[in-house]
Amino acid sequence: MIQIVDKIELMILTGYTDAQASKLIRKAKQKLLQDGFEWYGNKKVGRVPLKTIEDILGVELSAKHDIINPVLEDTVNE
C-alpha cells in the first residue's frame, strides 16, 4: 500500500520547519505532475506519496518508527 504524507507528518519525520515541509510538498507535486499525475495540479491537494518525498531527499523515511535511514545508491558493502 502506498503511504501518503502531508506537511505535518513531514515535519515530524524530518524535523524540517513548516516552510521547508511546504516546499517539499510543492516539489513533490511538481514531480508527480511531470510524471503524468494531473490530479496533483489541484492547489488543494496537500498529501503526496512518501516515496516521492524520499526520491527528492535521497533518504528513506520510516513513518512507522519516525526513523530516517540513509539510502546509499551505487555502493557495495564488502
C-alpha positions as CSV (number, residue, x, y, z in Angstrom):
1,M,0.0,0.0,0.0
2,I,1.2,3.5,-0.8
3,Q,2.0,5.7,2.1
4,I,0.7,9.3,1.7
5,V,2.1,12.1,3.9
6,D,1.2,15.7,4.5
7,K,3.1,18.7,5.7
8,I,2.6,18.0,9.4
9,E,3.8,14.4,9.0
10,L,6.8,15.6,7.1
11,M,7.7,18.0,9.9
12,I,7.6,15.1,12.4
13,L,9.5,12.7,10.2
14,T,12.3,15.0,9.1
15,G,12.4,17.8,11.7
16,Y,12.0,20.4,9.0
17,T,10.2,23.7,9.6
18,D,6.7,24.4,8.3
19,A,8.2,26.3,5.3
20,Q,10.6,23.6,4.4
21,A,7.9,20.9,4.6
22,S,5.6,23.0,2.4
23,K,8.4,23.5,-0.2
24,L,8.9,19.7,-0.2
25,I,5.2,19.1,-0.8
26,R,5.3,21.6,-3.7
27,K,8.4,19.9,-5.3
28,A,6.8,16.5,-4.9
29,K,3.6,17.8,-6.6
30,Q,5.6,19.2,-9.5
31,K,7.4,15.9,-9.9
32,L,4.2,14.0,-9.9
33,L,2.7,16.4,-12.5
34,Q,5.7,15.8,-14.7
35,D,5.2,12.1,-14.4
36,G,1.6,12.5,-15.7
37,F,-0.4,12.6,-12.4
38,E,-2.6,15.6,-13.3
39,W,-4.6,15.3,-10.1
40,Y,-1.7,16.8,-8.2
41,G,-2.2,20.1,-10.2
42,N,-5.0,20.9,-7.8
43,K,-3.9,23.5,-5.2
44,K,-6.0,22.0,-2.5
45,V,-4.1,18.6,-2.6
46,G,-1.7,18.7,0.3
47,R,-0.8,15.0,0.6
48,V,1.8,13.2,-1.6
49,P,3.3,9.7,-1.7
50,L,6.1,9.2,0.8
51,K,8.2,7.5,-2.0
52,T,8.2,10.8,-4.0
53,I,9.5,12.7,-1.0
54,E,12.2,10.0,-0.4
55,D,13.2,10.4,-4.1
56,I,13.6,14.1,-3.7
57,L,15.5,13.9,-0.4
58,G,17.6,10.9,-1.3
59,V,16.9,9.2,2.0
60,E,14.4,6.6,3.2
61,L,11.9,7.8,5.7
62,S,10.3,5.3,8.1
63,A,6.9,6.6,9.2
64,K,6.4,3.5,11.3
65,H,9.1,4.5,13.9
66,D,9.9,8.1,12.9
67,I,13.4,7.0,11.8
68,I,15.4,8.2,8.9
69,N,17.6,5.7,7.2
70,P,20.1,6.9,4.6
71,V,19.7,5.5,1.1
72,L,23.1,4.9,-0.4
73,E,22.9,4.2,-4.1
74,D,25.6,2.6,-6.2
75,T,27.5,1.4,-3.1
76,V,28.7,-2.0,-2.2
77,N,29.1,-3.4,1.3
78,E,32.2,-5.6,1.4
